[in-house]
CSV table of C-alpha atoms and ligand atoms in Angstrom, one decimal:
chain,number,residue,atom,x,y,z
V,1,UNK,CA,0.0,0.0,0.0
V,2,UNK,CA,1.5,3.3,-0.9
V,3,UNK,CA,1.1,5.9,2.4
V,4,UNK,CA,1.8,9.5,2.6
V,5,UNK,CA,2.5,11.1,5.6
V,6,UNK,CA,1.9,15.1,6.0
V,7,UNK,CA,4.1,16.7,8.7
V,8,UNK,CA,4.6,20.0,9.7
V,9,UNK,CA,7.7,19.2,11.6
V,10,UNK,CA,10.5,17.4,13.3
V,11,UNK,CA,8.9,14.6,12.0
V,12,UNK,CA,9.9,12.1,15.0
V,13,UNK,CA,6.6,9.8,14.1
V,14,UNK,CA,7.2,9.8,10.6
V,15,UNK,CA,10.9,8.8,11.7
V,16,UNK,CA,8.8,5.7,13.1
V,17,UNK,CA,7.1,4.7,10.2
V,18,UNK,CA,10.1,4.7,7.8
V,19,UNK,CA,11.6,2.6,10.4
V,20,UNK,CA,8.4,0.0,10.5
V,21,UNK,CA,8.2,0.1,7.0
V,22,UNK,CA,12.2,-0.5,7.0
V,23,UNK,CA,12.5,-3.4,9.7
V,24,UNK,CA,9.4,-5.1,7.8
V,25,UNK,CA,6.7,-4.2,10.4
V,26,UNK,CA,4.5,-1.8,8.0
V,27,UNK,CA,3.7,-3.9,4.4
V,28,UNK,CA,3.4,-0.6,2.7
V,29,UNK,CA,6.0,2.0,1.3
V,30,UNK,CA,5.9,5.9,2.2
V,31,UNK,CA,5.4,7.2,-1.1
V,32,UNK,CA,5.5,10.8,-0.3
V,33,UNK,CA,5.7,13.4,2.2
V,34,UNK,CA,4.4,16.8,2.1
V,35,UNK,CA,4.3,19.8,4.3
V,36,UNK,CA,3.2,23.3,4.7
V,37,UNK,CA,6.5,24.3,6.4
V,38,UNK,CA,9.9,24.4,4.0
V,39,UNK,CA,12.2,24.4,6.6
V,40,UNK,CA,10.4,20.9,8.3
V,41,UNK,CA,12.8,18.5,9.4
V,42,UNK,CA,10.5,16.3,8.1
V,43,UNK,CA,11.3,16.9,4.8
V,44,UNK,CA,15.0,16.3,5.3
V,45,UNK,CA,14.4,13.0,6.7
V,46,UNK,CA,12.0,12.1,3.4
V,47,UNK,CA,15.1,13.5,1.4
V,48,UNK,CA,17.7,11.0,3.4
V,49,UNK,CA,16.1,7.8,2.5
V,50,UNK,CA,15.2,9.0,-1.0
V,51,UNK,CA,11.4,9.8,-0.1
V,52,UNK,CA,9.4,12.2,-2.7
V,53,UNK,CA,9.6,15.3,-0.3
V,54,UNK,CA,6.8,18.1,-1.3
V,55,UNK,CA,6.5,21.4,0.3
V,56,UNK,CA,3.5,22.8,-0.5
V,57,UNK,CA,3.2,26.7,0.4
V,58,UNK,CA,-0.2,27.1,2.2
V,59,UNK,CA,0.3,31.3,0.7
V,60,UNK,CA,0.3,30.4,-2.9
V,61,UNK,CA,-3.2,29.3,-2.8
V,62,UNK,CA,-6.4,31.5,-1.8
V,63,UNK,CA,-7.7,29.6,0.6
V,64,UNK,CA,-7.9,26.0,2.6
V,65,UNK,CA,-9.9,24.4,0.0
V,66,UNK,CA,-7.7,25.3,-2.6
V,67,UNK,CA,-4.9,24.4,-0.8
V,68,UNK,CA,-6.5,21.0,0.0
V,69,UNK,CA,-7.7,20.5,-3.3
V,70,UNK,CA,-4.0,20.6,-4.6
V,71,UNK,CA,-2.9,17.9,-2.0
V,72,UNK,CA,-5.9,15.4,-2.5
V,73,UNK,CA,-4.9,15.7,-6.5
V,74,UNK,CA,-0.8,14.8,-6.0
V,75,UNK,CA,-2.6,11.6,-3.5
V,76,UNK,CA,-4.5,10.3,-6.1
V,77,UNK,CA,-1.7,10.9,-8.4
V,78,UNK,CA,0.5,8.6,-6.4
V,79,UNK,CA,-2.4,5.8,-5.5
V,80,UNK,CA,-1.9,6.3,-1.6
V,81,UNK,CA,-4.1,4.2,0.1
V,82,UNK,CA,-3.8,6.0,3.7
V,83,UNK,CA,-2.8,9.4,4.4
V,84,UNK,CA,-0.8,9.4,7.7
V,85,UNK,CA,-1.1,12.7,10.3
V,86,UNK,CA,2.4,13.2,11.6
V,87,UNK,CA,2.4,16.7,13.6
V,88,UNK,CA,0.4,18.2,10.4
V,89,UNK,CA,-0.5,21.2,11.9
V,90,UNK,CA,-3.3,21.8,9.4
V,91,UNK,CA,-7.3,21.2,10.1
V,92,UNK,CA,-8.5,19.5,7.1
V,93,UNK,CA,-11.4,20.6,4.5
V,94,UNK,CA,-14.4,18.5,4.0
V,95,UNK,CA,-13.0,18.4,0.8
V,96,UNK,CA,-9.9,16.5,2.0
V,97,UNK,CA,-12.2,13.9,4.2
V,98,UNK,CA,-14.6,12.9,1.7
V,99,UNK,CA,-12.0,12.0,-0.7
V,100,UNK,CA,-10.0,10.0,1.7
V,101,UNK,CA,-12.8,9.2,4.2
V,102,UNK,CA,-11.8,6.5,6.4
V,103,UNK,CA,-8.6,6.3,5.2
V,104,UNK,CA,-6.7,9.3,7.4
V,105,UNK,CA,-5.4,8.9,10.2
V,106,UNK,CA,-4.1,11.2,13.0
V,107,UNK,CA,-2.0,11.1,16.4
V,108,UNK,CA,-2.7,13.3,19.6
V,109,UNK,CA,-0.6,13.6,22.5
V,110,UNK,CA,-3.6,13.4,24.9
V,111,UNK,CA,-6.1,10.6,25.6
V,112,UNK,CA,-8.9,12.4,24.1
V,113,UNK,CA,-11.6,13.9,23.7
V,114,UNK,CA,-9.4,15.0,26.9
V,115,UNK,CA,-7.3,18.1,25.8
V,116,UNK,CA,-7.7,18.1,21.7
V,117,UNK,CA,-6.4,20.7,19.5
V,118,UNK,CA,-3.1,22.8,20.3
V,119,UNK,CA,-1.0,21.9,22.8
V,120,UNK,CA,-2.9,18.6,24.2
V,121,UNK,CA,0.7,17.8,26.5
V,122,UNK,CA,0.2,21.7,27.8
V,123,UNK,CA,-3.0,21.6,28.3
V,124,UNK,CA,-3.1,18.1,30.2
V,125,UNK,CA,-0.7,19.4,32.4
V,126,UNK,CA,-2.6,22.9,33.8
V,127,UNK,CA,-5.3,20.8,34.5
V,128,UNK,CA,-3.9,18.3,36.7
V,129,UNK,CA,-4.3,15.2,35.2
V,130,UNK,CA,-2.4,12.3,36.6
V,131,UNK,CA,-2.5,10.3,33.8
V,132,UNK,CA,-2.2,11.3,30.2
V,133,UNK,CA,-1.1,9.6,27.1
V,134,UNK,CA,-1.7,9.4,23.4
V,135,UNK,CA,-4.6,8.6,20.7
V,136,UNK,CA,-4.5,7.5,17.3
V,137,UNK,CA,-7.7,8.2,15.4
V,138,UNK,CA,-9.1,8.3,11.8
V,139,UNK,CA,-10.1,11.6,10.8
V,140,UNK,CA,-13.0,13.6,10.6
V,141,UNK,CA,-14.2,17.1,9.9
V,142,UNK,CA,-14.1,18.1,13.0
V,143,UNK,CA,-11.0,19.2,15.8
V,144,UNK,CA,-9.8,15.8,16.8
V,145,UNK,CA,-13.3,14.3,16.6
V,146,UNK,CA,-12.7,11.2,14.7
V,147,UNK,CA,-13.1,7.5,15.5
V,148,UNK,CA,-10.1,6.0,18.4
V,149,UNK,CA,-7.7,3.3,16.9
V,150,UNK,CA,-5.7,2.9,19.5
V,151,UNK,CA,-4.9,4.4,23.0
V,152,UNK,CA,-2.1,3.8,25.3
V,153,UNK,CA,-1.7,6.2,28.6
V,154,UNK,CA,1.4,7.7,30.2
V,155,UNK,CA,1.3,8.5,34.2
V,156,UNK,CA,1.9,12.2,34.8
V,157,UNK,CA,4.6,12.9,37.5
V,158,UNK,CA,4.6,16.0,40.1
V,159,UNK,CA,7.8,17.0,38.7
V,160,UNK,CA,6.8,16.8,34.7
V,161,UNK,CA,7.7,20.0,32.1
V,162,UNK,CA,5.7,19.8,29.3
V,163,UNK,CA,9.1,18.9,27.4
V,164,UNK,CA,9.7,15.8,30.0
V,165,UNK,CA,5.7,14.3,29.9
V,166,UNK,CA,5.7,15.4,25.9
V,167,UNK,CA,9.0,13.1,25.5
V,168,UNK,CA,7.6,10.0,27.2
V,169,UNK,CA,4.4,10.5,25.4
V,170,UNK,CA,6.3,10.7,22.1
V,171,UNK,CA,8.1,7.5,23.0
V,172,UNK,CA,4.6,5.8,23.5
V,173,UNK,CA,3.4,7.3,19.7
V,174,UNK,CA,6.2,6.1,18.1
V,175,UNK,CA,5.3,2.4,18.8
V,176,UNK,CA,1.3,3.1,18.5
V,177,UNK,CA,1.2,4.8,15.5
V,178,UNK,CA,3.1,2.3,13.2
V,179,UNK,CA,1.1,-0.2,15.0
V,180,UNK,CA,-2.7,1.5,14.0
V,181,UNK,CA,-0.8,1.7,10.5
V,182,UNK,CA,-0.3,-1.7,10.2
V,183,UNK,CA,-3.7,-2.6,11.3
V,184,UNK,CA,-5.0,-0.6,8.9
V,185,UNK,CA,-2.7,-2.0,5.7
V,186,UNK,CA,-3.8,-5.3,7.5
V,187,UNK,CA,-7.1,-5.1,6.9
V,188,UNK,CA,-7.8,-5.6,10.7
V,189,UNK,CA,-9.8,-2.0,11.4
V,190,UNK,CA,-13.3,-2.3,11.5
V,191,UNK,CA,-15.8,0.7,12.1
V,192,UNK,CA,-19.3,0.2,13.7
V,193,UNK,CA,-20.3,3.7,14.1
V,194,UNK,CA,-17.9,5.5,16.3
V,195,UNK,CA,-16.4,2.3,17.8
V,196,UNK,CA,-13.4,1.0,15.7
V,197,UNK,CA,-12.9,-2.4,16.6
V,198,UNK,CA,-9.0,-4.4,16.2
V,199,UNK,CA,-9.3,-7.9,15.1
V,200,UNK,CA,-6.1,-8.4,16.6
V,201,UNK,CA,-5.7,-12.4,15.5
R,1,GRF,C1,3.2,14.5,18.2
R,1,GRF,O1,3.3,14.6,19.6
R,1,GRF,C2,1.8,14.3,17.8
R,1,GRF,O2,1.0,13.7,18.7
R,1,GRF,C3,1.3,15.7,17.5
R,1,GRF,O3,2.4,16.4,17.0
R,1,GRF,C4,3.6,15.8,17.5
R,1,GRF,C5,4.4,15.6,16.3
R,1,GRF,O4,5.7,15.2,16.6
R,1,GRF,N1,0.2,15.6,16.6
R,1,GRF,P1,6.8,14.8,15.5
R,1,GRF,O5,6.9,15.9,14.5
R,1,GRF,O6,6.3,13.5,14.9
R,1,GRF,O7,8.1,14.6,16.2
């Protein structure tokens, strides 16, 4: 299966999934990977392993749809089956999610609906939480709305910065998200309304 991942970026999760796809724990091949930022590390670490890397300048078009319209038409292009979230930090058009519906995925640093949008780790934090953790979810119209994949949580400790909860979190996304990938490519993700069920056999 042919994935792209969009990343706005240091790009540590898509990091992840060239390494899954690498060690043989993703059947699929990252195709491409584009991002609204030129200077994204993300980019450079397409570059490195000889990755199509497109930066696509959110000011050159005159509005989201647009914008979106242009990325939907370089997916089709290249046949990608699943378009991988990785730190995009884009909301997507409706445009975007009825052309790939069911087939986007995303990662949050929060166990939502706890704490979606910007700065989930931050937020989790100044409210207290003791436990926190990360979500990967398909993608919907809405702010981090979409159906759960997977969910693992990481304890929050008295003397956590955001930096310090934010790295063990990212630790934890980097084994999820390759994981919900796989799933997916596996054919082992099944929607019955909100609830996606893993047929983990
Ligand atoms: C991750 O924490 C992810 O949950 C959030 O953005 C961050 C991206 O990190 N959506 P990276 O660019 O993959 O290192």
């Amino acid at each position: 299966m042919n994935l792209a991942v969009l990343a706005s970026g240091y790009g540590s999760n898509l990091q992840a999934i060239i390494n899954a796809v690498q060690n043989g724990e993703i059947n699929g091949r990252v195709a491409v990977v584009i991002s609204d930022w030129k200077d994204a590390y993300a980019l450079q670490r397409a570059r490195d392993y000889g990755i199509e890397a497109l930066y696509i300048d959110p000011r050159a078009y005159p509005g989201r749809e647009a914008y979106d319209r242009e990325i939907v038409a370089l997916l089709h292009k290249r046949k990608i089956g699943l378009v991988i979230l990785a730190g995009f930090m884009r909301l997507l058009t409706s445009h975007f999610v009825r052309e790939f519906r069911g087939r986007i995925m995303n990662i949050h640093p929060s166990l939502l609906p706890a704490f979606p949008g910007l700065d989930g780790v931050k937020q989790a934090l100044a409210y207290g939480v003791k436990v926190s953790g990360c979500t990967v979810h398909f993608v919907d119209e809405g702010l981090d709305t979409g159906p759960v994949i997977l969910q693992e949580a990481v304890p929050v400790y008295d003397e956590d910065t955001d930096e310090a909860l934010h790295e063990r979190i990212h630790e934890v996304e980097h084994r999820l998200y390759p994981r919900a990938v796989q799933l997916f490519i596996k054919g082992k993700l099944r929607l019955e309304g909100r609830r996606c069920l893993v047929d983990e056999s």
